[in-house]
Short mmCIF file of C-alpha atoms in Angstrom, two decimals:
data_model
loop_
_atom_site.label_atom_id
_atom_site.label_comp_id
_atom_site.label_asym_id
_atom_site.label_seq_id
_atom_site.Cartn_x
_atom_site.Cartn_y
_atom_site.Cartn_z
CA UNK A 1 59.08 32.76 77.83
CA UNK A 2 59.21 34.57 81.28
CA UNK A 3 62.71 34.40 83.17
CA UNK A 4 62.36 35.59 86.99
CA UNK A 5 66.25 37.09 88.60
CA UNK A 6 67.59 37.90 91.72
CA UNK A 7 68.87 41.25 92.36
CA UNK A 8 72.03 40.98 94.51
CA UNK A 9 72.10 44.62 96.38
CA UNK A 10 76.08 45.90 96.45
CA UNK A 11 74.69 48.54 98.95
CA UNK A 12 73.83 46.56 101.15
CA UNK A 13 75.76 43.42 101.37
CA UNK A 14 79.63 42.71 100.65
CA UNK A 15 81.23 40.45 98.36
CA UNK A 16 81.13 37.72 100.77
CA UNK A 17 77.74 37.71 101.09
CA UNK A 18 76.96 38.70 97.26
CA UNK A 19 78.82 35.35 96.23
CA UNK A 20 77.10 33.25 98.50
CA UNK A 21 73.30 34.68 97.54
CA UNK A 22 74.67 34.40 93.81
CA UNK A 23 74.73 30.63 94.47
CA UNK A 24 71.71 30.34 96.71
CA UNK A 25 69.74 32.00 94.19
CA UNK A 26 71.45 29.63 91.26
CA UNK A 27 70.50 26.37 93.21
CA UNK A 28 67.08 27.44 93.95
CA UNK A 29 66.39 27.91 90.20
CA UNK A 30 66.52 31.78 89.59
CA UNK A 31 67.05 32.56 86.07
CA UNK A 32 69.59 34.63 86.50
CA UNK A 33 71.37 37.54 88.95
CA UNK A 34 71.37 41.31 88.50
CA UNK A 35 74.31 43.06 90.81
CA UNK A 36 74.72 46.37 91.02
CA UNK A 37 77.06 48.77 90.26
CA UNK A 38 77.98 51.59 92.59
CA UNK A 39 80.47 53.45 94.51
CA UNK A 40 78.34 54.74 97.43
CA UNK A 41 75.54 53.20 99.00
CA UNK A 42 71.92 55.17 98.87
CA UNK A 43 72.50 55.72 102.90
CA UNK A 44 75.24 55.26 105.34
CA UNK A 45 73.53 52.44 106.91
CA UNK A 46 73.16 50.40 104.26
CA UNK A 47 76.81 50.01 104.78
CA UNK A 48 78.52 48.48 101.54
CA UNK A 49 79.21 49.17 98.64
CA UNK A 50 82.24 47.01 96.85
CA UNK A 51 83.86 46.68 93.25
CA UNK A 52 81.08 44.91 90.94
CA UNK A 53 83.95 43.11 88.52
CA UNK A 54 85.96 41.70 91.81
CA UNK A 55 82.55 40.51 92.81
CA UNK A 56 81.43 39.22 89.82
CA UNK A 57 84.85 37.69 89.04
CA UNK A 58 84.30 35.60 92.45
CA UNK A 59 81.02 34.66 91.23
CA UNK A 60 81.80 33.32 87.69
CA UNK A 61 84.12 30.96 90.00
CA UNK A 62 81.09 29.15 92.45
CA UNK A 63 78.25 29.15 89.68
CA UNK A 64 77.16 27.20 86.64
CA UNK A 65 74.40 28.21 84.68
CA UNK A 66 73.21 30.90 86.52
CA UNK A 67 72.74 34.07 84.06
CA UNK A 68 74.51 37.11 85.21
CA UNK A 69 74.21 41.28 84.52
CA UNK A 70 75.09 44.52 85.99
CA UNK A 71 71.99 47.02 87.21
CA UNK A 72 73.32 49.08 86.05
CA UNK A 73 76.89 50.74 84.69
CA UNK A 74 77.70 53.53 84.51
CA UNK A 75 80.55 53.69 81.51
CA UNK A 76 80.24 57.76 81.53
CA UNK A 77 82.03 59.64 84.25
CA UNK A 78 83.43 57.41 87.20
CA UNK A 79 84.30 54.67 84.56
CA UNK A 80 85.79 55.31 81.20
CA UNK A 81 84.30 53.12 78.62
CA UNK A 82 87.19 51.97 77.18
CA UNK A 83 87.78 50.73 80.60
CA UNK A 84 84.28 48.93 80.95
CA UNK A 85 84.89 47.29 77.39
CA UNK A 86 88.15 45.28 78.96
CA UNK A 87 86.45 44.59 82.51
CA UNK A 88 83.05 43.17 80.99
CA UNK A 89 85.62 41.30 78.20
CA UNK A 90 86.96 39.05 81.27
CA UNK A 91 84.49 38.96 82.85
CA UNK A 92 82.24 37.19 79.24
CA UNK A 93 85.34 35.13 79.10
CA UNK A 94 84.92 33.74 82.80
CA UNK A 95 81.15 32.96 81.90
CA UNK A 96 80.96 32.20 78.50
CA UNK A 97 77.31 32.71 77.31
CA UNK A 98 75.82 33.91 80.35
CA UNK A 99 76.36 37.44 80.82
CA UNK A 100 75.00 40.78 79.92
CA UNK A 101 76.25 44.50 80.12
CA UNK A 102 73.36 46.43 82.07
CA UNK A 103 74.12 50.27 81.20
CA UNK A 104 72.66 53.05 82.18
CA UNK A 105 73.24 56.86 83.01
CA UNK A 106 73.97 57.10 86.26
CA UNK A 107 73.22 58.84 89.50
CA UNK A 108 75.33 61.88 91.05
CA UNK A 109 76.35 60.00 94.12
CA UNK A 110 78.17 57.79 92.70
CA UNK A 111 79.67 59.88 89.67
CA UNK A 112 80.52 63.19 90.94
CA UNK A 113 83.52 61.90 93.01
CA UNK A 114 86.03 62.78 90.89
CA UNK A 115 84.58 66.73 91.25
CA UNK A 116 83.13 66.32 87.65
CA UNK A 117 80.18 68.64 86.32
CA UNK A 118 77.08 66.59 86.70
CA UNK A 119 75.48 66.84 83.01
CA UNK A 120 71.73 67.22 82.66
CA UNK A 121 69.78 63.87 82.12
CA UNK A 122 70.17 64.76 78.04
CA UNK A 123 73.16 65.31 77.64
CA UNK A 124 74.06 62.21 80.26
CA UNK A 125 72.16 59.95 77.88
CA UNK A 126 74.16 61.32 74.74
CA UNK A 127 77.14 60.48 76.53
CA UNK A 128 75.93 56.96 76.96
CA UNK A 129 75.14 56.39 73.82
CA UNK A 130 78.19 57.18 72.64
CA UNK A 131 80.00 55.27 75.79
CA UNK A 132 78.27 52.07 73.81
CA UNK A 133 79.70 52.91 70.71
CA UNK A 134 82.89 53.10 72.18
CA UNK A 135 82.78 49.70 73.84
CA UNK A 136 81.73 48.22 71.06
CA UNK A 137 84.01 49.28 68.80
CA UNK A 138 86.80 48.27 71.11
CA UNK A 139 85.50 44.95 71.24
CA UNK A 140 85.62 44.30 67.66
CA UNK A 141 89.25 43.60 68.49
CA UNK A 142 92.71 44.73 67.19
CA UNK A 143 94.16 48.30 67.83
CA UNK A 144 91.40 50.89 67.44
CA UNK A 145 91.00 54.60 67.94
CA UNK A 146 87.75 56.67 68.71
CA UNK A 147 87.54 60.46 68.15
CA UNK A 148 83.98 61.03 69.70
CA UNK A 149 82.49 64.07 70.84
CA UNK A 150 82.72 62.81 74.75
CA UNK A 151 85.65 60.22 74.69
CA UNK A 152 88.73 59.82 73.07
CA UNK A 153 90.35 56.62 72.57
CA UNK A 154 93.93 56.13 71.08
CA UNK A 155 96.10 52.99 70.41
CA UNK A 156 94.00 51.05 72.77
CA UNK A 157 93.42 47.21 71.96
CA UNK A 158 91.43 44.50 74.27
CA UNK A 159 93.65 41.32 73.79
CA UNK A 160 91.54 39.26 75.90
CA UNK A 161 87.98 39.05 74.22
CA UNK A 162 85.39 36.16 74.93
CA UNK A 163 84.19 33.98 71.72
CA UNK A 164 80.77 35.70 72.00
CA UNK A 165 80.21 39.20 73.19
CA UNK A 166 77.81 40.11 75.35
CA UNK A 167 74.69 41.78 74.75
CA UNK A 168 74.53 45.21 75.63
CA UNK A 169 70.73 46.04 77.27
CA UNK A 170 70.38 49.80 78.21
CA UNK A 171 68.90 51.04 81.00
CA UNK A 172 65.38 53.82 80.63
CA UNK A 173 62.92 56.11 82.53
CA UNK A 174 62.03 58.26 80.03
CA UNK A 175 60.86 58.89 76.55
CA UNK A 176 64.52 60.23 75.32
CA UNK A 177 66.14 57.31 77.32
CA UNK A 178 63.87 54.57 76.19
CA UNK A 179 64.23 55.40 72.20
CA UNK A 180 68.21 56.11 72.51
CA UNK A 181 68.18 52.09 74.09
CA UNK A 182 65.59 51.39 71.43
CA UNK A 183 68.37 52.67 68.86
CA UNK A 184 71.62 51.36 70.30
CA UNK A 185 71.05 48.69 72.64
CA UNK A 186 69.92 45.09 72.63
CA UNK A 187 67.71 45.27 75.00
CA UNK A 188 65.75 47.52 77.71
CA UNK A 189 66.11 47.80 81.56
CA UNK A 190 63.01 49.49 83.58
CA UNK A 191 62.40 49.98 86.96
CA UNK A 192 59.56 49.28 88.42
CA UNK A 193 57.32 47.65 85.19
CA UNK A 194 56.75 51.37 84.02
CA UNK A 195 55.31 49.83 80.90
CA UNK A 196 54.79 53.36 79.32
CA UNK A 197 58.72 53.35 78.69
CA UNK A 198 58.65 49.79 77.24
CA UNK A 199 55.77 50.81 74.56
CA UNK A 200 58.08 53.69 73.75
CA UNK A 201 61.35 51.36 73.08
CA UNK A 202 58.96 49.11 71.33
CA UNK A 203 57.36 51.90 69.24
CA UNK A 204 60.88 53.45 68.37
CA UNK A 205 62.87 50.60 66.92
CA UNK A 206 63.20 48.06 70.01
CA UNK A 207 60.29 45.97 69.33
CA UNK A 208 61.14 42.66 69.60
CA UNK A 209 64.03 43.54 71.81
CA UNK A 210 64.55 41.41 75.64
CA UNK A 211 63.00 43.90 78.15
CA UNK A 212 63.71 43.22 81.77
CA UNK A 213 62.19 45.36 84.61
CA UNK A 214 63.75 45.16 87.68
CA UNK A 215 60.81 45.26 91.07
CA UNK A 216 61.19 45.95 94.41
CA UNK A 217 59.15 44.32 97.36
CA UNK A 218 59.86 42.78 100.76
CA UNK A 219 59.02 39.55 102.33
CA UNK A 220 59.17 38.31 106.27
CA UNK A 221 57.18 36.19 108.28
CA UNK A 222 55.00 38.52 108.82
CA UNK A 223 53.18 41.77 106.61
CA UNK A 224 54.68 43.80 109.49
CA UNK A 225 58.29 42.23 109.74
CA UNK A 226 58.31 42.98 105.92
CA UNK A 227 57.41 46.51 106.16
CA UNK A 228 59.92 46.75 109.21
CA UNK A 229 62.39 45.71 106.91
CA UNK A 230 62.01 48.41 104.13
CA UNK A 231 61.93 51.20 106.64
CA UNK A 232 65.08 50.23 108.28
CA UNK A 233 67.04 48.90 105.01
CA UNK A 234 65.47 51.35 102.12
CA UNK A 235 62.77 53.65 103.32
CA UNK A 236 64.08 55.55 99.77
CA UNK A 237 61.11 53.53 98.52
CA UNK A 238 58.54 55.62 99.58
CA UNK A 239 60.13 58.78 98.07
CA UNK A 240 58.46 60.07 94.67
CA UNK A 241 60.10 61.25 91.67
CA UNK A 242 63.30 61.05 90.34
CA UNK A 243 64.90 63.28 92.51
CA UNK A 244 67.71 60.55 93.01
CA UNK A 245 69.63 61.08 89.92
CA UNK A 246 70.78 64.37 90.86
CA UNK A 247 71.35 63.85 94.60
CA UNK A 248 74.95 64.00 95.56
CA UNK A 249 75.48 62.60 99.06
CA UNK A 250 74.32 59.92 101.41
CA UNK A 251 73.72 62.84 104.10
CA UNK A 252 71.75 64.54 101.95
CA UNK A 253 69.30 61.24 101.16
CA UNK A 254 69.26 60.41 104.88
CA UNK A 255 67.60 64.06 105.07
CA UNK A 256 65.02 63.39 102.58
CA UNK A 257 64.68 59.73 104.10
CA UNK A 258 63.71 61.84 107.59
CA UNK A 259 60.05 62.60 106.00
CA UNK A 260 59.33 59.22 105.27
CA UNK A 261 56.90 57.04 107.82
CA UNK A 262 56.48 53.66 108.22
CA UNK A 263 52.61 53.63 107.46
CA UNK A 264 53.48 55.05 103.69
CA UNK A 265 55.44 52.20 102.98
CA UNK A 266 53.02 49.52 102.05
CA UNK A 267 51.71 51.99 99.67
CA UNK A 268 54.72 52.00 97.69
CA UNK A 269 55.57 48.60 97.70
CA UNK A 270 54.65 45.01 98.45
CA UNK A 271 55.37 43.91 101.86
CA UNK A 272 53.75 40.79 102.31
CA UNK A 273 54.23 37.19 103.87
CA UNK A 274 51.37 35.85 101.29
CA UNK A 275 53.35 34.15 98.27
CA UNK A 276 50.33 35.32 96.02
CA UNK A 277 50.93 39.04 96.82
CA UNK A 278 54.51 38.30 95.28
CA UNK A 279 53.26 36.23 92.16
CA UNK A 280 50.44 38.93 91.34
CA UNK A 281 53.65 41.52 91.05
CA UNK A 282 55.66 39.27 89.13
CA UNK A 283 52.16 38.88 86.68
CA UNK A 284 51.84 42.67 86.82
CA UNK A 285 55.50 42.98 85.10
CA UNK A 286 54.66 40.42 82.81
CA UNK A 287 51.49 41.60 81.65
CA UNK A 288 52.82 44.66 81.08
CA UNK A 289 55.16 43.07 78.44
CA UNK A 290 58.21 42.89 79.94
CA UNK A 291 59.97 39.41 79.26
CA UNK A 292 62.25 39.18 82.21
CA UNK A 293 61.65 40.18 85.96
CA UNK A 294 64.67 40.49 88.40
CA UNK A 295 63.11 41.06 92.05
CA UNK A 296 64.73 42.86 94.86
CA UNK A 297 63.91 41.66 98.25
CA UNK A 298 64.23 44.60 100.75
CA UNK A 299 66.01 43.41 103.89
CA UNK A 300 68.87 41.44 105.28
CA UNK A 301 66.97 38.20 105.19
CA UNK A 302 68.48 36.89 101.79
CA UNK A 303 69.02 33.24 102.30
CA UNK A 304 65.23 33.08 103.88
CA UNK A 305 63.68 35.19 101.27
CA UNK A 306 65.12 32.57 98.62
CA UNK A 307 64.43 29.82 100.15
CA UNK A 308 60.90 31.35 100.12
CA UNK A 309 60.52 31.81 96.90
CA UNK A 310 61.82 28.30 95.69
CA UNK A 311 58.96 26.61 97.18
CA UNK A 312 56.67 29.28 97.09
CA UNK A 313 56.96 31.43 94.46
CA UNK A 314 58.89 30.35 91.24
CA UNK A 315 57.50 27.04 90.80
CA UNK A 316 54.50 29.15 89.25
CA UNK A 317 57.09 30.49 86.70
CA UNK A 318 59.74 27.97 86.20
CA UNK A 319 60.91 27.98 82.53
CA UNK A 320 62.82 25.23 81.76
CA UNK A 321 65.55 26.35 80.30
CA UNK A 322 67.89 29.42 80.01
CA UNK A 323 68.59 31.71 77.04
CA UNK A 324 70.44 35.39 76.87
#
């Protein structure tokens, strides 16, 4: 059973307008919500970037049934784990049942403000790993310490714990990444279908595991309008590799940004008016294995793009129920 999310974009958009897409995308029968979790946005204009448990506190207070996850945390650098473990603990106990801890290792735009070394991509996902433990072991209640090789917890106890904890899904793009989430998470969370990564999680202990893979595309009125819209919003799209992890400042992406034209977009990803061209990607994801697709729509056209897709688009996918 396929579930199909929203992605609500904290670069782009502030809380205001991240609560009221939460419920637009609730009553137009999205699965469920995936908000990320940054400090900076990817480029200046872009423009936003606020706190992802105020947000999602204001959320748990206008929806119902609407599943809801981070894409992604970051519980390594910028935010202790021990700290995580209490903010996702309220934030279960608001939403009983409906929420799930997206992890992942971070970028160095949004970790490095504190002036901390940026760690290689090895030794960032050995620090998550353990980051897991740690939250986990805080949330089996009571006072706890942890004497890890990376964090160090003492006397610390999370008095307010839901009645079920959350499950913890861990973010991948490579082979190290997608058998440490294989190994200590409940889940997997890929970008862009990569199903490569998912046969490795599978292959290494996750099989059988929820794997989600977030997708990126862009809908207007018109192919051209859509394409208009990633250029202006997230022309990032077009850029290869994985350069982005290790990129410290907006300045520096609006540099690499400069290179990009408007005719490589559509290459890169779907900008189309057709509702077909956006059920084909969804398929693409879901022959590729992955059990739940959260889509990203690439502009500041929210409200339309959902409205789109309720009559368009997920009728072709509805589900009938929910499930975690």
């Amino acid at each position: 059973m396929v579930e199909i999310g929203f992605k609500l974009a904290s670069e782009v958009f502030g809380p205001h307008e991240l609560i009221s897409y939460a419920k637009h995308a609730e009553d137009a029968g999205f699965d469920f919500a995936s908000i990320s979790d940054h400090y900076h946005p990817w480029l200046s204009q872009q423009g936003n970037s606020p706190f992802v448990w105020s947000t999602l506190g204001a959320i748990s207070q206008v929806t119902e049934d609407l599943n809801l996850m981070t894409g992604v945390t970051c519980p390594t650098i910028r935010q202790h784990p021990a700290l995580v473990a209490q903010a996702v603990a309220t934030v279960a106990t608001l939403i009983p049942g409906r929420f799930i801890l997206g992890v992942g290792s971070g970028e160095n735009l949004n970790e490095h403000i504190y002036g901390d070394h940026w760690p290689s991509a090895p030794i960032r996902i050995e620090m998550l790993a353990e980051a897991v433990d740690v939250i986990r072991t805080l949330w089996q209640g009571g006072m706890q310490d942890y004497d890890g090789y990376y964090y160090h917890v003492e006397n610390a106890q999370i008095y307010t714990l839901p009645e079920e904890l959350p499950p913890i899904y861990m973010a991948a793009d490579g082979p190290i990444a997608a058998t440490t989430a294989a190994n200590n998470g409940d889940g997997l969370i890929v970008s862009g279908g990569k199903k490569e990564i998912l046969d490795i999680f599978n292959k290494t202990g996750g099989k059988g595991k929820p794997s989600y893979s977030e997708t990126s595309l862009s809908w207007a009125e018109t192919d051209e309008k859509a394409v208009d819209l990633v250029y202006r919003w997230w022309p990032l799209m077009a850029i290869k590799g994985n350069i982005s992890w290790d990129i410290p400042t907006q300045t520096h992406f609006e540099e690499l940004v400069k290179n990009v034209k408007k005719e490589d977009i559509p290459e890169k990803i779907p900008c189309s008016s057709d509702p077909q061209v956006h059920m084909d990607k969804i398929k693409s994801n879901i022959d590729a294995g992955f059990d739940r697709i959260c889509i990203q729509q690439i502009g500041n056209n929210q409200h339309e793009f959902i409205d789109f897709y309720k009559e368009e688009v997920l009728p072709e996918f509805q589900s009938g129920q929910k499930r975690l």
